[in-house]
PDB file of C-alpha atoms in Angstrom:
ATOM      1  CA  UNK U   1      21.772  31.915 -16.082  1.00  0.00           C
ATOM      2  CA  UNK U   2      18.378  31.451 -14.525  1.00  0.00           C
ATOM      3  CA  UNK U   3      17.881  32.103 -10.849  1.00  0.00           C
ATOM      4  CA  UNK U   4      15.044  32.081  -8.327  1.00  0.00           C
ATOM      5  CA  UNK U   5      15.258  34.146  -5.131  1.00  0.00           C
ATOM      6  CA  UNK U   6      13.059  33.775  -2.082  1.00  0.00           C
ATOM      7  CA  UNK U   7      14.143  36.318   0.529  1.00  0.00           C
ATOM      8  CA  UNK U   8      11.863  35.229   3.387  1.00  0.00           C
ATOM      9  CA  UNK U   9      13.323  32.172   5.156  1.00  0.00           C
ATOM     10  CA  UNK U  10      10.383  32.055   7.557  1.00  0.00           C
ATOM     11  CA  UNK U  11       7.065  33.777   8.240  1.00  0.00           C
ATOM     12  CA  UNK U  12       4.490  33.701  10.999  1.00  0.00           C
ATOM     13  CA  UNK U  13       0.896  34.615  10.184  1.00  0.00           C
ATOM     14  CA  UNK U  14      -2.288  34.633  12.232  1.00  0.00           C
ATOM     15  CA  UNK U  15      -4.965  32.208  11.113  1.00  0.00           C
ATOM     16  CA  UNK U  16      -7.512  33.689   8.662  1.00  0.00           C
ATOM     17  CA  UNK U  17      -5.166  36.454   7.591  1.00  0.00           C
ATOM     18  CA  UNK U  18      -3.883  36.760   4.034  1.00  0.00           C
ATOM     19  CA  UNK U  19      -0.194  36.156   3.422  1.00  0.00           C
ATOM     20  CA  UNK U  20       2.153  37.009   0.566  1.00  0.00           C
ATOM     21  CA  UNK U  21       5.246  34.933  -0.121  1.00  0.00           C
ATOM     22  CA  UNK U  22       7.851  36.728  -2.200  1.00  0.00           C
ATOM     23  CA  UNK U  23       9.613  35.348  -5.258  1.00  0.00           C
ATOM     24  CA  UNK U  24      11.838  37.109  -7.752  1.00  0.00           C
ATOM     25  CA  UNK U  25      13.424  35.487 -10.746  1.00  0.00           C
ATOM     26  CA  UNK U  26      16.111  36.193 -13.250  1.00  0.00           C
ATOM     27  CA  UNK U  27      16.083  34.994 -16.834  1.00  0.00           C
ATOM     28  CA  UNK U  28      16.929  36.318 -20.260  1.00  0.00           C
ATOM     29  CA  UNK U  29      14.381  34.058 -21.920  1.00  0.00           C
ATOM     30  CA  UNK U  30      11.079  35.384 -23.236  1.00  0.00           C
ATOM     31  CA  UNK U  31       9.246  32.105 -22.739  1.00  0.00           C
ATOM     32  CA  UNK U  32       9.227  30.583 -19.276  1.00  0.00           C
ATOM     33  CA  UNK U  33       6.888  29.277 -16.623  1.00  0.00           C
ATOM     34  CA  UNK U  34       6.618  29.934 -12.902  1.00  0.00           C
ATOM     35  CA  UNK U  35       5.360  27.492 -10.280  1.00  0.00           C
ATOM     36  CA  UNK U  36       4.659  27.384  -6.598  1.00  0.00           C
ATOM     37  CA  UNK U  37       4.903  24.143  -4.640  1.00  0.00           C
ATOM     38  CA  UNK U  38       3.969  23.368  -1.049  1.00  0.00           C
ATOM     39  CA  UNK U  39       6.017  20.909   0.993  1.00  0.00           C
ATOM     40  CA  UNK U  40       4.422  19.804   4.286  1.00  0.00           C
ATOM     41  CA  UNK U  41       6.454  18.066   6.956  1.00  0.00           C
ATOM     42  CA  UNK U  42       5.796  14.718   5.250  1.00  0.00           C
ATOM     43  CA  UNK U  43       8.162  15.818   2.469  1.00  0.00           C
ATOM     44  CA  UNK U  44       5.990  15.444  -0.588  1.00  0.00           C
ATOM     45  CA  UNK U  45       5.941  18.368  -3.019  1.00  0.00           C
ATOM     46  CA  UNK U  46       2.427  19.542  -3.846  1.00  0.00           C
ATOM     47  CA  UNK U  47       1.789  21.661  -6.949  1.00  0.00           C
ATOM     48  CA  UNK U  48      -0.195  24.803  -6.132  1.00  0.00           C
ATOM     49  CA  UNK U  49      -0.256  27.172  -9.076  1.00  0.00           C
ATOM     50  CA  UNK U  50       1.343  27.972 -12.433  1.00  0.00           C
ATOM     51  CA  UNK U  51       1.883  31.172 -14.429  1.00  0.00           C
ATOM     52  CA  UNK U  52       3.152  31.245 -18.007  1.00  0.00           C
ATOM     53  CA  UNK U  53       5.263  34.181 -19.111  1.00  0.00           C
ATOM     54  CA  UNK U  54       2.774  35.081 -21.838  1.00  0.00           C
ATOM     55  CA  UNK U  55      -0.282  34.835 -19.609  1.00  0.00           C
ATOM     56  CA  UNK U  56      -1.772  38.292 -19.271  1.00  0.00           C
ATOM     57  CA  UNK U  57      -3.910  37.545 -16.261  1.00  0.00           C
ATOM     58  CA  UNK U  58      -2.682  36.469 -12.859  1.00  0.00           C
ATOM     59  CA  UNK U  59      -3.245  32.788 -12.163  1.00  0.00           C
ATOM     60  CA  UNK U  60      -5.699  31.794  -9.445  1.00  0.00           C
ATOM     61  CA  UNK U  61      -6.455  28.406  -7.858  1.00  0.00           C
ATOM     62  CA  UNK U  62      -8.935  28.552  -5.021  1.00  0.00           C
ATOM     63  CA  UNK U  63      -7.316  30.426  -2.133  1.00  0.00           C
ATOM     64  CA  UNK U  64      -4.040  30.754  -4.031  1.00  0.00           C
ATOM     65  CA  UNK U  65      -3.234  33.514  -6.477  1.00  0.00           C
ATOM     66  CA  UNK U  66      -0.010  34.451  -8.172  1.00  0.00           C
ATOM     67  CA  UNK U  67       0.815  38.143  -8.357  1.00  0.00           C
ATOM     68  CA  UNK U  68       2.818  38.206 -11.586  1.00  0.00           C
ATOM     69  CA  UNK U  69       4.730  41.408 -12.311  1.00  0.00           C
ATOM     70  CA  UNK U  70       6.725  40.653 -15.410  1.00  0.00           C
ATOM     71  CA  UNK U  71       8.630  43.938 -15.639  1.00  0.00           C
ATOM     72  CA  UNK U  72       9.801  43.559 -12.048  1.00  0.00           C
ATOM     73  CA  UNK U  73      10.426  39.827 -12.526  1.00  0.00           C
ATOM     74  CA  UNK U  74       8.404  38.902  -9.496  1.00  0.00           C
ATOM     75  CA  UNK U  75       5.903  36.104  -8.952  1.00  0.00           C
ATOM     76  CA  UNK U  76       4.568  36.381  -5.424  1.00  0.00           C
ATOM     77  CA  UNK U  77       2.166  33.803  -4.012  1.00  0.00           C
ATOM     78  CA  UNK U  78      -0.855  35.151  -2.159  1.00  0.00           C
ATOM     79  CA  UNK U  79      -2.792  32.868   0.158  1.00  0.00           C
ATOM     80  CA  UNK U  80      -6.108  34.298   1.233  1.00  0.00           C
ATOM     81  CA  UNK U  81      -7.739  33.413   4.553  1.00  0.00           C
ATOM     82  CA  UNK U  82      -4.871  31.276   5.822  1.00  0.00           C
ATOM     83  CA  UNK U  83      -5.582  28.011   7.600  1.00  0.00           C
ATOM     84  CA  UNK U  84      -3.570  25.939  10.078  1.00  0.00           C
ATOM     85  CA  UNK U  85      -3.037  23.361   7.342  1.00  0.00           C
ATOM     86  CA  UNK U  86      -1.170  25.950   5.298  1.00  0.00           C
ATOM     87  CA  UNK U  87       1.822  25.621   7.629  1.00  0.00           C
ATOM     88  CA  UNK U  88       4.535  24.200   5.389  1.00  0.00           C
ATOM     89  CA  UNK U  89       7.561  25.035   3.290  1.00  0.00           C
ATOM     90  CA  UNK U  90       6.753  26.863   0.055  1.00  0.00           C
ATOM     91  CA  UNK U  91       8.962  26.814  -3.020  1.00  0.00           C
ATOM     92  CA  UNK U  92       8.933  29.081  -6.041  1.00  0.00           C
ATOM     93  CA  UNK U  93      10.229  27.435  -9.213  1.00  0.00           C
ATOM     94  CA  UNK U  94      10.843  28.348 -12.824  1.00  0.00           C
ATOM     95  CA  UNK U  95      10.765  26.316 -16.030  1.00  0.00           C
ATOM     96  CA  UNK U  96      13.085  27.391 -18.811  1.00  0.00           C
ATOM     97  CA  UNK U  97      12.133  28.007 -22.417  1.00  0.00           C
ATOM     98  CA  UNK U  98      10.656  25.379 -24.638  1.00  0.00           C
ATOM     99  CA  UNK U  99       8.254  22.578 -23.947  1.00  0.00           C
ATOM    100  CA  UNK U 100      10.456  19.527 -23.809  1.00  0.00           C
ATOM    101  CA  UNK U 101      11.552  17.781 -20.686  1.00  0.00           C
ATOM    102  CA  UNK U 102      15.076  19.061 -21.335  1.00  0.00           C
ATOM    103  CA  UNK U 103      13.767  22.376 -20.118  1.00  0.00           C
ATOM    104  CA  UNK U 104      14.661  21.894 -16.487  1.00  0.00           C
ATOM    105  CA  UNK U 105      12.902  23.408 -13.520  1.00  0.00           C
ATOM    106  CA  UNK U 106      14.954  25.282 -10.933  1.00  0.00           C
ATOM    107  CA  UNK U 107      13.839  25.989  -7.380  1.00  0.00           C
ATOM    108  CA  UNK U 108      14.274  28.777  -4.878  1.00  0.00           C
ATOM    109  CA  UNK U 109      15.473  28.118  -1.333  1.00  0.00           C
ATOM    110  CA  UNK U 110      11.968  28.181   0.080  1.00  0.00           C
ATOM    111  CA  UNK U 111       9.939  30.022   2.732  1.00  0.00           C
ATOM    112  CA  UNK U 112       8.728  28.264   5.860  1.00  0.00           C
ATOM    113  CA  UNK U 113       5.222  29.493   6.657  1.00  0.00           C
ATOM    114  CA  UNK U 114       3.794  28.975  10.125  1.00  0.00           C
ATOM    115  CA  UNK U 115       0.142  29.745  10.833  1.00  0.00           C
ATOM    116  CA  UNK U 116      -0.715  30.765  14.415  1.00  0.00           C
ATOM    117  CA  UNK U 117      -4.153  29.774  15.780  1.00  0.00           C
TER     118      UNK U 117
ATOM    119  CA  UNK I   1      -4.459   5.372  -9.286  1.00  0.00           C
ATOM    120  CA  UNK I   2      -1.442   6.637 -11.175  1.00  0.00           C
ATOM    121  CA  UNK I   3       1.481   7.910  -9.256  1.00  0.00           C
ATOM    122  CA  UNK I   4       5.126   7.730  -8.305  1.00  0.00           C
ATOM    123  CA  UNK I   5       6.420   5.267  -5.739  1.00  0.00           C
ATOM    124  CA  UNK I   6       9.697   5.908  -3.992  1.00  0.00           C
ATOM    125  CA  UNK I   7      11.165   3.299  -1.733  1.00  0.00           C
ATOM    126  CA  UNK I   8      12.301   2.951   0.896  1.00  0.00           C
ATOM    127  CA  UNK I   9      10.939   5.926   2.831  1.00  0.00           C
ATOM    128  CA  UNK I  10      13.897   5.859   5.216  1.00  0.00           C
ATOM    129  CA  UNK I  11      17.328   4.435   4.444  1.00  0.00           C
ATOM    130  CA  UNK I  12      20.419   4.133   6.559  1.00  0.00           C
ATOM    131  CA  UNK I  13      23.820   3.613   5.015  1.00  0.00           C
ATOM    132  CA  UNK I  14      27.176   2.864   6.497  1.00  0.00           C
ATOM    133  CA  UNK I  15      30.084   4.911   5.272  1.00  0.00           C
ATOM    134  CA  UNK I  16      31.722   3.365   2.230  1.00  0.00           C
ATOM    135  CA  UNK I  17      28.608   1.536   1.071  1.00  0.00           C
ATOM    136  CA  UNK I  18      26.646   2.027  -2.121  1.00  0.00           C
ATOM    137  CA  UNK I  19      22.869   2.239  -1.809  1.00  0.00           C
ATOM    138  CA  UNK I  20      20.129   2.348  -4.420  1.00  0.00           C
ATOM    139  CA  UNK I  21      16.965   4.398  -4.147  1.00  0.00           C
ATOM    140  CA  UNK I  22      13.975   3.196  -6.127  1.00  0.00           C
ATOM    141  CA  UNK I  23      11.598   5.342  -8.180  1.00  0.00           C
ATOM    142  CA  UNK I  24       8.730   3.713 -10.091  1.00  0.00           C
ATOM    143  CA  UNK I  25       5.942   5.501 -11.953  1.00  0.00           C
ATOM    144  CA  UNK I  26       2.761   4.368 -13.686  1.00  0.00           C
ATOM    145  CA  UNK I  27       1.838   7.758 -15.103  1.00  0.00           C
ATOM    146  CA  UNK I  28       3.319   6.947 -18.513  1.00  0.00           C
ATOM    147  CA  UNK I  29       5.406  10.101 -18.237  1.00  0.00           C
ATOM    148  CA  UNK I  30       8.432  10.355 -20.477  1.00  0.00           C
ATOM    149  CA  UNK I  31      10.897  12.247 -18.332  1.00  0.00           C
ATOM    150  CA  UNK I  32      12.126  11.397 -14.863  1.00  0.00           C
ATOM    151  CA  UNK I  33      14.279  13.412 -12.475  1.00  0.00           C
ATOM    152  CA  UNK I  34      16.195  13.024  -9.227  1.00  0.00           C
ATOM    153  CA  UNK I  35      16.545  15.951  -6.849  1.00  0.00           C
ATOM    154  CA  UNK I  36      18.412  16.290  -3.591  1.00  0.00           C
ATOM    155  CA  UNK I  37      17.148  18.473  -0.754  1.00  0.00           C
ATOM    156  CA  UNK I  38      19.250  19.451   2.248  1.00  0.00           C
ATOM    157  CA  UNK I  39      17.636  20.790   5.443  1.00  0.00           C
ATOM    158  CA  UNK I  40      16.187  24.247   4.984  1.00  0.00           C
ATOM    159  CA  UNK I  41      17.233  24.409   1.363  1.00  0.00           C
ATOM    160  CA  UNK I  42      15.738  24.119  -2.090  1.00  0.00           C
ATOM    161  CA  UNK I  43      15.989  21.252  -4.518  1.00  0.00           C
ATOM    162  CA  UNK I  44      19.080  20.574  -6.575  1.00  0.00           C
ATOM    163  CA  UNK I  45      19.022  18.450  -9.702  1.00  0.00           C
ATOM    164  CA  UNK I  46      21.159  15.293  -9.674  1.00  0.00           C
ATOM    165  CA  UNK I  47      20.237  13.461 -12.899  1.00  0.00           C
ATOM    166  CA  UNK I  48      17.408  13.398 -15.372  1.00  0.00           C
ATOM    167  CA  UNK I  49      16.247  11.167 -18.199  1.00  0.00           C
ATOM    168  CA  UNK I  50      14.026  12.099 -21.112  1.00  0.00           C
ATOM    169  CA  UNK I  51      13.774   8.644 -22.684  1.00  0.00           C
ATOM    170  CA  UNK I  52      14.687   5.054 -21.993  1.00  0.00           C
ATOM    171  CA  UNK I  53      18.408   4.270 -22.101  1.00  0.00           C
ATOM    172  CA  UNK I  54      19.345   7.934 -21.992  1.00  0.00           C
ATOM    173  CA  UNK I  55      20.092  10.230 -19.075  1.00  0.00           C
ATOM    174  CA  UNK I  56      21.875  13.506 -18.405  1.00  0.00           C
ATOM    175  CA  UNK I  57      23.828  14.915 -15.478  1.00  0.00           C
ATOM    176  CA  UNK I  58      22.284  17.654 -13.473  1.00  0.00           C
ATOM    177  CA  UNK I  59      24.004  20.215 -11.296  1.00  0.00           C
ATOM    178  CA  UNK I  60      25.318  17.852  -8.604  1.00  0.00           C
ATOM    179  CA  UNK I  61      25.852  14.481 -10.305  1.00  0.00           C
ATOM    180  CA  UNK I  62      29.212  13.637  -8.723  1.00  0.00           C
ATOM    181  CA  UNK I  63      28.999  10.551  -6.524  1.00  0.00           C
ATOM    182  CA  UNK I  64      25.693   9.404  -8.012  1.00  0.00           C
ATOM    183  CA  UNK I  65      24.723   7.069 -10.851  1.00  0.00           C
ATOM    184  CA  UNK I  66      21.430   6.214 -12.546  1.00  0.00           C
ATOM    185  CA  UNK I  67      19.955   3.873 -15.128  1.00  0.00           C
ATOM    186  CA  UNK I  68      16.806   4.019 -17.271  1.00  0.00           C
ATOM    187  CA  UNK I  69      16.198   0.533 -18.628  1.00  0.00           C
ATOM    188  CA  UNK I  70      12.418   0.849 -18.485  1.00  0.00           C
ATOM    189  CA  UNK I  71      10.127   3.828 -18.918  1.00  0.00           C
ATOM    190  CA  UNK I  72       8.590   3.165 -15.527  1.00  0.00           C
ATOM    191  CA  UNK I  73      11.787   2.998 -13.493  1.00  0.00           C
ATOM    192  CA  UNK I  74      14.656   5.393 -12.735  1.00  0.00           C
ATOM    193  CA  UNK I  75      16.774   4.096  -9.813  1.00  0.00           C
ATOM    194  CA  UNK I  76      19.426   6.287  -8.203  1.00  0.00           C
ATOM    195  CA  UNK I  77      22.609   4.803  -6.736  1.00  0.00           C
ATOM    196  CA  UNK I  78      24.429   6.818  -4.127  1.00  0.00           C
ATOM    197  CA  UNK I  79      28.017   5.639  -4.314  1.00  0.00           C
ATOM    198  CA  UNK I  80      30.774   5.746  -1.733  1.00  0.00           C
ATOM    199  CA  UNK I  81      32.260   8.613  -3.734  1.00  0.00           C
ATOM    200  CA  UNK I  82      29.461  10.887  -2.549  1.00  0.00           C
ATOM    201  CA  UNK I  83      31.069  12.579   0.442  1.00  0.00           C
ATOM    202  CA  UNK I  84      27.975  13.893   2.148  1.00  0.00           C
ATOM    203  CA  UNK I  85      25.002  11.769   1.114  1.00  0.00           C
ATOM    204  CA  UNK I  86      22.738  12.458   4.083  1.00  0.00           C
ATOM    205  CA  UNK I  87      19.749  14.261   2.543  1.00  0.00           C
ATOM    206  CA  UNK I  88      16.168  13.958   1.362  1.00  0.00           C
ATOM    207  CA  UNK I  89      15.878  12.607  -2.198  1.00  0.00           C
ATOM    208  CA  UNK I  90      12.901  13.344  -4.397  1.00  0.00           C
ATOM    209  CA  UNK I  91      12.007  11.683  -7.669  1.00  0.00           C
ATOM    210  CA  UNK I  92       9.819  13.542 -10.165  1.00  0.00           C
ATOM    211  CA  UNK I  93       8.275  12.886 -13.545  1.00  0.00           C
ATOM    212  CA  UNK I  94       7.064  15.033 -16.358  1.00  0.00           C
ATOM    213  CA  UNK I  95       5.166  14.405 -19.566  1.00  0.00           C
ATOM    214  CA  UNK I  96       6.967  15.349 -22.750  1.00  0.00           C
ATOM    215  CA  UNK I  97       4.315  16.886 -24.913  1.00  0.00           C
ATOM    216  CA  UNK I  98       2.367  20.097 -24.945  1.00  0.00           C
ATOM    217  CA  UNK I  99       0.224  20.243 -21.855  1.00  0.00           C
ATOM    218  CA  UNK I 100      -0.811  23.005 -19.549  1.00  0.00           C
ATOM    219  CA  UNK I 101       2.307  23.803 -17.685  1.00  0.00           C
ATOM    220  CA  UNK I 102       4.934  21.069 -17.961  1.00  0.00           C
ATOM    221  CA  UNK I 103       5.178  20.914 -14.212  1.00  0.00           C
ATOM    222  CA  UNK I 104       6.494  18.008 -12.234  1.00  0.00           C
ATOM    223  CA  UNK I 105       4.714  15.268 -10.380  1.00  0.00           C
ATOM    224  CA  UNK I 106       6.711  14.275  -7.307  1.00  0.00           C
ATOM    225  CA  UNK I 107       7.123  11.120  -5.306  1.00  0.00           C
ATOM    226  CA  UNK I 108       6.994  11.149  -1.514  1.00  0.00           C
ATOM    227  CA  UNK I 109      10.768  11.025  -1.130  1.00  0.00           C
ATOM    228  CA  UNK I 110      13.458   8.918   0.525  1.00  0.00           C
ATOM    229  CA  UNK I 111      15.347  10.176   3.543  1.00  0.00           C
ATOM    230  CA  UNK I 112      18.906   8.843   3.484  1.00  0.00           C
ATOM    231  CA  UNK I 113      21.100   8.948   6.564  1.00  0.00           C
ATOM    232  CA  UNK I 114      24.722   7.882   6.796  1.00  0.00           C
ATOM    233  CA  UNK I 115      25.507   6.188  10.092  1.00  0.00           C
TER     234      UNK I 115
END
């Protein structure tokens, strides 16, 4: 069975510092995808970044990068130069094999990130 | 602009009542999903639908029902059989063809409280 584990329930970081949010996953599939979503206090889920299991390079989107270590089954999110607006809940998620909508996405329990001014 | 509309934003239900949460999309996405989120926790899948007139149970379908009569709409009914319905409910959509990542697009959610 697939599983996503986020071991940091909450983190406090000083503004402008870099922060790493941990995510490990478990799957026996060769083809899968990994996502990170941000959920501010308003509740909406905002897509941040995606990494495919066959992608050889780590994904980057602006200040976000995904540190993908396939052998260790980890997909940590790195936020460079954190800002006050980064304070939110962050979820790691995994898509199963295949490219149909039957391939469901499962979510970790989340990490609440708080940025200190 | 294309997007997903969930309504209402806040909903209060008396014990023993059924309530229906609305999810409408104009993204022309094929698949639609309902997730439940409890405080401080991740999302759990309730139901999903890949095409019109077809839907599948997710991990926590008991006490919920859905319909998919139109591609644009996927309403969720929380029935009186759901013992602990107070939660945040998120609707999501996904396109069913080869695109970059097959990720979800989410609505803004409905917060349901039993009073």
